[in-house]
Amino acid sequence: MKVSSSLVAYSFRHIPPLKQRSIRYFSHQGLRRMVRSPCTVLVATSTSSSALLKSSCFTGNSLFRRMERYWAASSVNKNKGMVEHLQRYGIINSKKVAEVMEAVDRALFVPDGSPAYEDSPMQIGFNATISAPHMHATCLQLLEKNLQSGMHALDVGSGTGYLTACFALMVGPQGRAIGVDHIPELVAMSIKNVEKSAAAQLLKDGSLALHVGDGREGWAEFAPYDAIHVGAAAPEIPQPLIDQLKPGGRLVIPVGNIFQELKVVDKKEDGSVSVRSETSVRYVPLTSREAQLRGY
Ligand code: SAH
């Protein structure tokens, strides 16, 4: 698989730096709450945690020093450590989401040699990325009520299959978790990933399936869906996805081009729809296969 070693900063929560300074992008919701200064734009790139700490703006005062020590000591190189880290910083506050993210080992879904447990998006080839763990956690929590046992979930732009596997564990064997991606190689890779994961049996039994298709059309076969997640930014919300949402259902989708917002779309029982913005984000575009592969 052709994967460049440099990081593409996509599928993460985006907060513009408060001051012009040479720091790498990353924002951490929990830390933002704790530290209110221009230094709150933290670093989580493909560099190791220690390099990250050395190069970060954590320097002088004792609060920062204590946080530095805490961060250096925490076990971010293990899946459980990654989840605990997200819990401690207030990103994950749902027990169910923590359990599912602990069960689905992120290392099975990232390219070999990638720092699997860093809170950062990573390239997976084909101009696509696996989203950062804090983004996966955020989306799982936004959709949790619509991922109960027996419910139907659709993951558009399923990429590595990580989130589809999480959905499948949440809706269980009586439910349906459908992933759709328009790059056949990624779908084939995602099936291999899931086969090694805690969701393997659900794939075997058919309650989890990964398909090649244009996700802008949704996946009519198992509609209507209680939960729809889109892992790529659309210029506007595709109508077929709203149509395939069950009354009471929820769609979570990044919308925009350069400036993107994570939108939460709720369909009420009477069929009317409400839309709100959750946060600013950066995702790869939801587009045609040709446009995505241009220059790849
Ligand atoms: N959520 C996934 C992948 C995110 S990257 C993960 O975390 O692993 C976005 C994905 O959307 C890519 O895999 C890309 O191939 C896919 N994509 C973009 N446009 C699409 C479209 N029109 N239909 C289906 N998939 C699309």
Short mmCIF file of C-alpha atoms and ligand atoms in Angstrom, two decimals:
data_model
loop_
_atom_site.label_atom_id
_atom_site.label_comp_id
_atom_site.label_asym_id
_atom_site.label_seq_id
_atom_site.Cartn_x
_atom_site.Cartn_y
_atom_site.Cartn_z
CA MET A 1 0.00 0.00 0.00
CA LYS A 2 1.32 3.43 -0.96
CA VAL A 3 1.35 5.48 2.21
CA SER A 4 3.57 8.49 2.66
CA SER A 5 5.25 8.87 6.03
CA SER A 6 4.12 12.45 6.46
CA LEU A 7 0.87 13.14 8.18
CA VAL A 8 -2.18 14.53 6.47
CA ALA A 9 -4.13 16.59 8.92
CA TYR A 10 -7.63 15.35 8.26
CA SER A 11 -10.50 13.96 10.30
CA PHE A 12 -9.84 15.83 13.45
CA ARG A 13 -11.37 18.59 15.46
CA HIS A 14 -10.03 21.86 14.12
CA ILE A 15 -9.54 24.99 16.20
CA PRO A 16 -7.54 27.77 14.55
CA PRO A 17 -4.50 28.93 16.57
CA LEU A 18 -5.20 31.99 18.69
CA LYS A 19 -1.84 33.54 17.86
CA GLN A 20 0.36 33.25 14.83
CA ARG A 21 3.02 30.81 15.98
CA SER A 22 4.85 27.83 14.54
CA ILE A 23 3.04 24.97 16.21
CA ARG A 24 1.48 21.99 14.61
CA TYR A 25 -2.28 21.65 14.59
CA PHE A 26 -4.28 19.68 17.01
CA SER A 27 -6.85 20.63 19.49
CA HIS A 28 -7.89 18.60 22.44
CA GLN A 29 -11.33 19.35 23.74
CA GLY A 30 -10.56 18.32 27.33
CA LEU A 31 -7.27 20.16 27.49
CA ARG A 32 -8.86 23.19 25.96
CA ARG A 33 -11.16 23.26 28.94
CA MET A 34 -8.27 22.95 31.37
CA VAL A 35 -5.81 25.38 29.84
CA ARG A 36 -7.10 28.68 28.58
CA SER A 37 -4.17 30.30 26.80
CA PRO A 38 -2.77 30.44 23.28
CA CYS A 39 -0.82 27.32 24.25
CA THR A 40 -4.04 25.32 24.16
CA VAL A 41 -3.43 24.43 20.53
CA LEU A 42 -1.64 21.22 21.34
CA VAL A 43 0.35 18.90 19.23
CA ALA A 44 -0.49 15.41 18.12
CA THR A 45 1.21 14.53 14.91
CA SER A 46 3.08 11.50 13.69
CA THR A 47 5.97 12.37 16.00
CA SER A 48 6.40 10.35 19.20
CA SER A 49 4.90 11.58 22.47
CA SER A 50 8.28 12.61 23.88
CA ALA A 51 9.25 14.55 20.76
CA LEU A 52 5.79 15.99 20.88
CA LEU A 53 6.27 17.15 24.45
CA LYS A 54 9.68 18.62 23.77
CA SER A 55 8.39 20.57 20.82
CA SER A 56 5.14 21.64 22.40
CA CYS A 57 4.48 24.91 24.12
CA PHE A 58 4.43 23.16 27.52
CA THR A 59 7.32 24.91 29.19
CA GLY A 60 7.44 27.20 32.17
CA ASN A 61 4.79 26.99 34.84
CA SER A 62 4.16 24.13 37.20
CA LEU A 63 0.70 23.20 35.91
CA PHE A 64 2.22 22.59 32.50
CA ARG A 65 5.12 20.67 34.07
CA ARG A 66 2.74 18.41 35.97
CA MET A 67 0.74 17.83 32.81
CA GLU A 68 3.95 17.09 30.91
CA ARG A 69 4.93 14.47 33.46
CA TYR A 70 1.45 13.02 33.47
CA TRP A 71 1.38 12.77 29.72
CA ALA A 72 4.83 11.26 29.45
CA ALA A 73 3.92 8.65 32.07
CA SER A 74 0.55 7.67 30.58
CA SER A 75 0.42 4.58 28.46
CA VAL A 76 -0.59 6.04 25.13
CA ASN A 77 1.05 3.18 23.29
CA LYS A 78 -1.68 0.75 24.23
CA ASN A 79 -5.27 0.71 23.06
CA LYS A 80 -6.65 0.77 26.60
CA GLY A 81 -4.25 3.56 27.48
CA MET A 82 -5.49 5.53 24.49
CA VAL A 83 -9.10 5.14 25.63
CA GLU A 84 -8.26 6.06 29.22
CA HIS A 85 -6.40 9.09 27.97
CA LEU A 86 -9.51 10.22 26.07
CA GLN A 87 -11.61 9.59 29.18
CA ARG A 88 -9.30 11.57 31.45
CA TYR A 89 -9.41 14.56 29.15
CA GLY A 90 -13.20 14.50 28.94
CA ILE A 91 -13.48 13.37 25.32
CA ILE A 92 -15.08 10.04 26.23
CA ASN A 93 -17.67 10.14 28.97
CA SER A 94 -19.81 7.21 27.90
CA LYS A 95 -19.02 3.83 29.45
CA LYS A 96 -20.40 2.01 26.43
CA VAL A 97 -18.23 3.97 23.98
CA ALA A 98 -15.16 3.35 26.15
CA GLU A 99 -15.90 -0.39 26.21
CA VAL A 100 -16.34 -0.56 22.45
CA MET A 101 -13.19 1.43 21.71
CA GLU A 102 -11.27 -0.80 24.11
CA ALA A 103 -12.62 -3.88 22.35
CA VAL A 104 -11.72 -2.72 18.84
CA ASP A 105 -7.93 -2.47 18.73
CA ARG A 106 -7.01 0.52 16.58
CA ALA A 107 -3.67 -1.08 15.68
CA LEU A 108 -5.53 -3.59 13.49
CA PHE A 109 -6.86 -0.73 11.36
CA VAL A 110 -3.82 1.47 10.74
CA PRO A 111 -1.01 0.70 8.26
CA ASP A 112 1.83 -1.38 9.72
CA GLY A 113 4.37 0.71 11.55
CA SER A 114 2.00 3.61 12.23
CA PRO A 115 1.78 4.94 15.77
CA ALA A 116 -1.64 3.37 16.23
CA TYR A 117 -2.53 4.87 19.59
CA GLU A 118 -1.61 8.47 18.99
CA ASP A 119 -4.57 10.81 18.97
CA SER A 120 -4.04 11.80 15.41
CA PRO A 121 -5.42 11.01 11.95
CA MET A 122 -3.19 8.88 9.70
CA GLN A 123 -2.87 8.27 6.01
CA ILE A 124 -4.26 4.95 4.81
CA GLY A 125 -3.54 5.39 1.11
CA PHE A 126 -5.76 6.53 -1.79
CA ASN A 127 -5.78 10.10 -0.43
CA ALA A 128 -7.77 8.89 2.57
CA THR A 129 -7.07 8.90 6.29
CA ILE A 130 -8.24 7.06 9.37
CA SER A 131 -9.81 9.67 11.62
CA ALA A 132 -8.22 10.64 14.92
CA PRO A 133 -9.41 8.64 17.96
CA HIS A 134 -10.99 11.74 19.53
CA MET A 135 -13.10 12.16 16.38
CA HIS A 136 -14.18 8.50 16.40
CA ALA A 137 -15.08 8.85 20.08
CA THR A 138 -17.01 12.09 19.47
CA CYS A 139 -19.05 10.55 16.65
CA LEU A 140 -19.75 7.35 18.61
CA GLN A 141 -21.04 9.42 21.50
CA LEU A 142 -23.19 11.63 19.29
CA LEU A 143 -24.75 8.48 17.84
CA GLU A 144 -24.84 6.32 20.96
CA LYS A 145 -28.63 6.51 21.50
CA ASN A 146 -29.11 5.45 17.88
CA LEU A 147 -26.73 2.52 18.17
CA GLN A 148 -28.74 0.39 20.58
CA SER A 149 -28.99 -3.36 20.18
CA GLY A 150 -30.96 -4.30 17.05
CA MET A 151 -30.69 -0.90 15.37
CA HIS A 152 -29.46 -0.17 11.84
CA ALA A 153 -26.33 1.93 11.27
CA LEU A 154 -24.69 3.17 8.07
CA ASP A 155 -21.05 4.32 7.90
CA VAL A 156 -20.42 6.31 4.71
CA GLY A 157 -16.73 6.59 3.79
CA SER A 158 -15.93 3.59 5.95
CA GLY A 159 -12.21 3.63 4.99
CA THR A 160 -10.38 1.27 7.36
CA GLY A 161 -13.65 -0.15 8.74
CA TYR A 162 -12.78 0.93 12.30
CA LEU A 163 -15.98 2.83 13.00
CA THR A 164 -18.16 0.28 11.20
CA ALA A 165 -16.70 -2.37 13.52
CA CYS A 166 -17.54 -0.20 16.56
CA PHE A 167 -21.08 0.31 15.23
CA ALA A 168 -21.47 -3.44 14.72
CA LEU A 169 -20.49 -4.20 18.31
CA MET A 170 -22.96 -1.60 19.56
CA VAL A 171 -25.98 -2.74 17.49
CA GLY A 172 -25.07 -6.40 18.02
CA PRO A 173 -26.03 -9.52 16.07
CA GLN A 174 -29.70 -8.49 15.78
CA GLY A 175 -28.73 -5.13 14.28
CA ARG A 176 -27.07 -4.06 11.03
CA ALA A 177 -23.85 -2.12 10.55
CA ILE A 178 -23.17 -1.27 6.93
CA GLY A 179 -19.99 0.41 5.70
CA VAL A 180 -19.75 1.95 2.24
CA ASP A 181 -16.61 3.28 0.56
CA HIS A 182 -16.02 4.03 -3.12
CA ILE A 183 -12.42 2.75 -3.23
CA PRO A 184 -12.54 -1.04 -3.78
CA GLU A 185 -9.00 -1.52 -2.39
CA LEU A 186 -9.97 0.21 0.84
CA VAL A 187 -13.09 -1.92 1.19
CA ALA A 188 -11.01 -5.09 0.65
CA MET A 189 -8.52 -3.86 3.26
CA SER A 190 -11.28 -2.95 5.72
CA ILE A 191 -12.74 -6.46 5.46
CA LYS A 192 -9.31 -7.92 6.30
CA ASN A 193 -9.00 -5.52 9.24
CA VAL A 194 -12.41 -6.42 10.64
CA GLU A 195 -11.66 -10.13 10.24
CA LYS A 196 -8.84 -9.72 12.77
CA SER A 197 -10.94 -7.65 15.17
CA ALA A 198 -13.50 -8.17 17.91
CA ALA A 199 -16.21 -7.67 15.26
CA ALA A 200 -15.06 -10.62 13.11
CA GLN A 201 -17.98 -12.88 14.04
CA LEU A 202 -20.52 -10.17 13.20
CA LEU A 203 -18.94 -9.86 9.74
CA LYS A 204 -19.11 -13.63 9.32
CA ASP A 205 -22.76 -13.74 10.39
CA GLY A 206 -23.70 -10.85 8.10
CA SER A 207 -24.87 -8.25 10.62
CA LEU A 208 -21.76 -6.26 9.62
CA ALA A 209 -21.09 -5.73 5.90
CA LEU A 210 -18.69 -3.53 3.94
CA HIS A 211 -19.60 -2.53 0.40
CA VAL A 212 -18.12 -0.65 -2.54
CA GLY A 213 -20.37 2.20 -3.62
CA ASP A 214 -20.96 5.91 -3.83
CA GLY A 215 -21.89 6.74 -0.27
CA ARG A 216 -23.63 9.94 -1.34
CA GLU A 217 -26.44 7.61 -2.42
CA GLY A 218 -26.51 5.89 0.98
CA TRP A 219 -27.22 2.16 0.99
CA ALA A 220 -30.89 1.49 0.30
CA GLU A 221 -30.83 -2.25 1.09
CA PHE A 222 -31.01 -1.83 4.87
CA ALA A 223 -32.66 1.60 5.08
CA PRO A 224 -34.12 3.24 7.02
CA TYR A 225 -31.23 3.74 9.45
CA ASP A 226 -31.28 4.76 13.09
CA ALA A 227 -27.75 6.13 12.75
CA ILE A 228 -25.80 7.40 9.76
CA HIS A 229 -22.19 8.56 10.02
CA VAL A 230 -20.27 10.18 7.20
CA GLY A 231 -16.48 10.09 7.46
CA ALA A 232 -15.78 12.66 4.71
CA ALA A 233 -16.83 16.29 4.29
CA ALA A 234 -19.73 16.96 1.91
CA PRO A 235 -20.30 20.36 0.26
CA GLU A 236 -23.91 19.96 1.41
CA ILE A 237 -25.92 17.22 3.11
CA PRO A 238 -26.83 14.60 0.47
CA GLN A 239 -30.62 14.22 0.25
CA PRO A 240 -30.54 10.38 -0.08
CA LEU A 241 -28.92 10.22 3.39
CA ILE A 242 -31.73 12.28 4.90
CA ASP A 243 -34.28 10.13 3.04
CA GLN A 244 -32.69 6.94 4.41
CA LEU A 245 -32.84 8.19 8.00
CA LYS A 246 -35.54 6.63 10.17
CA PRO A 247 -37.90 8.98 12.07
CA GLY A 248 -36.06 9.38 15.37
CA GLY A 249 -32.79 8.73 13.53
CA ARG A 250 -29.61 10.80 13.60
CA LEU A 251 -27.06 11.65 10.90
CA VAL A 252 -23.60 12.98 11.79
CA ILE A 253 -21.78 14.54 8.85
CA PRO A 254 -18.96 17.03 8.29
CA VAL A 255 -20.11 19.75 5.90
CA GLY A 256 -18.02 22.37 4.11
CA ASN A 257 -14.92 22.79 2.01
CA ILE A 258 -12.04 24.65 3.66
CA PHE A 259 -14.12 25.56 6.71
CA GLN A 260 -16.02 22.52 7.85
CA GLU A 261 -18.52 21.92 10.62
CA LEU A 262 -19.62 18.62 12.05
CA LYS A 263 -23.42 18.71 11.62
CA VAL A 264 -25.88 16.71 13.67
CA VAL A 265 -29.09 16.06 11.76
CA ASP A 266 -32.07 14.71 13.70
CA LYS A 267 -35.19 13.41 12.00
CA LYS A 268 -38.23 13.81 14.22
CA GLU A 269 -41.09 11.34 14.39
CA ASP A 270 -43.19 13.58 12.08
CA GLY A 271 -40.42 13.41 9.46
CA SER A 272 -39.20 16.99 9.94
CA VAL A 273 -35.48 17.53 10.26
CA SER A 274 -33.35 19.71 12.54
CA VAL A 275 -29.68 20.51 11.91
CA ARG A 276 -27.14 21.85 14.39
CA SER A 277 -23.36 22.33 14.34
CA GLU A 278 -21.32 20.39 16.87
CA THR A 279 -17.80 21.69 16.21
CA SER A 280 -15.28 22.75 13.57
CA VAL A 281 -13.47 19.85 11.92
CA ARG A 282 -11.19 18.91 9.03
CA TYR A 283 -12.01 15.88 6.92
CA VAL A 284 -11.11 14.67 3.43
CA PRO A 285 -13.86 15.48 0.91
CA LEU A 286 -16.89 13.34 0.15
CA THR A 287 -16.49 13.34 -3.58
CA SER A 288 -16.26 11.22 -6.72
CA ARG A 289 -13.68 8.43 -6.94
CA GLU A 290 -11.95 10.26 -9.83
CA ALA A 291 -11.65 13.49 -7.87
CA GLN A 292 -10.29 11.69 -4.82
CA LEU A 293 -7.64 9.79 -6.77
CA ARG A 294 -6.52 12.80 -8.83
CA GLY A 295 -2.77 13.14 -8.37
CA TYR A 296 -2.49 9.98 -6.29
N1 SAH B 1 -13.98 6.95 8.65
C1 SAH B 1 -12.93 6.21 8.01
C2 SAH B 1 -12.28 6.87 6.81
C3 SAH B 1 -12.24 8.36 6.75
S1 SAH B 1 -11.44 8.98 5.28
C4 SAH B 1 -11.87 5.83 8.99
O1 SAH B 1 -11.72 6.50 10.01
O2 SAH B 1 -11.17 4.85 8.74
C5 SAH B 1 -12.86 9.25 4.27
C6 SAH B 1 -13.28 8.07 3.46
O3 SAH B 1 -14.36 8.48 2.65
C7 SAH B 1 -12.21 7.56 2.50
O4 SAH B 1 -11.99 6.19 2.73
C8 SAH B 1 -12.79 7.81 1.12
O5 SAH B 1 -12.44 6.81 0.19
C9 SAH B 1 -14.27 7.83 1.41
N2 SAH B 1 -15.12 8.54 0.45
C10 SAH B 1 -14.97 9.80 -0.05
N3 SAH B 1 -15.98 10.08 -0.91
C11 SAH B 1 -16.78 8.98 -0.94
C12 SAH B 1 -17.98 8.67 -1.64
N4 SAH B 1 -18.57 9.52 -2.50
N5 SAH B 1 -18.55 7.46 -1.41
C13 SAH B 1 -17.97 6.57 -0.57
N6 SAH B 1 -16.83 6.80 0.10
C14 SAH B 1 -16.25 8.00 -0.07
#
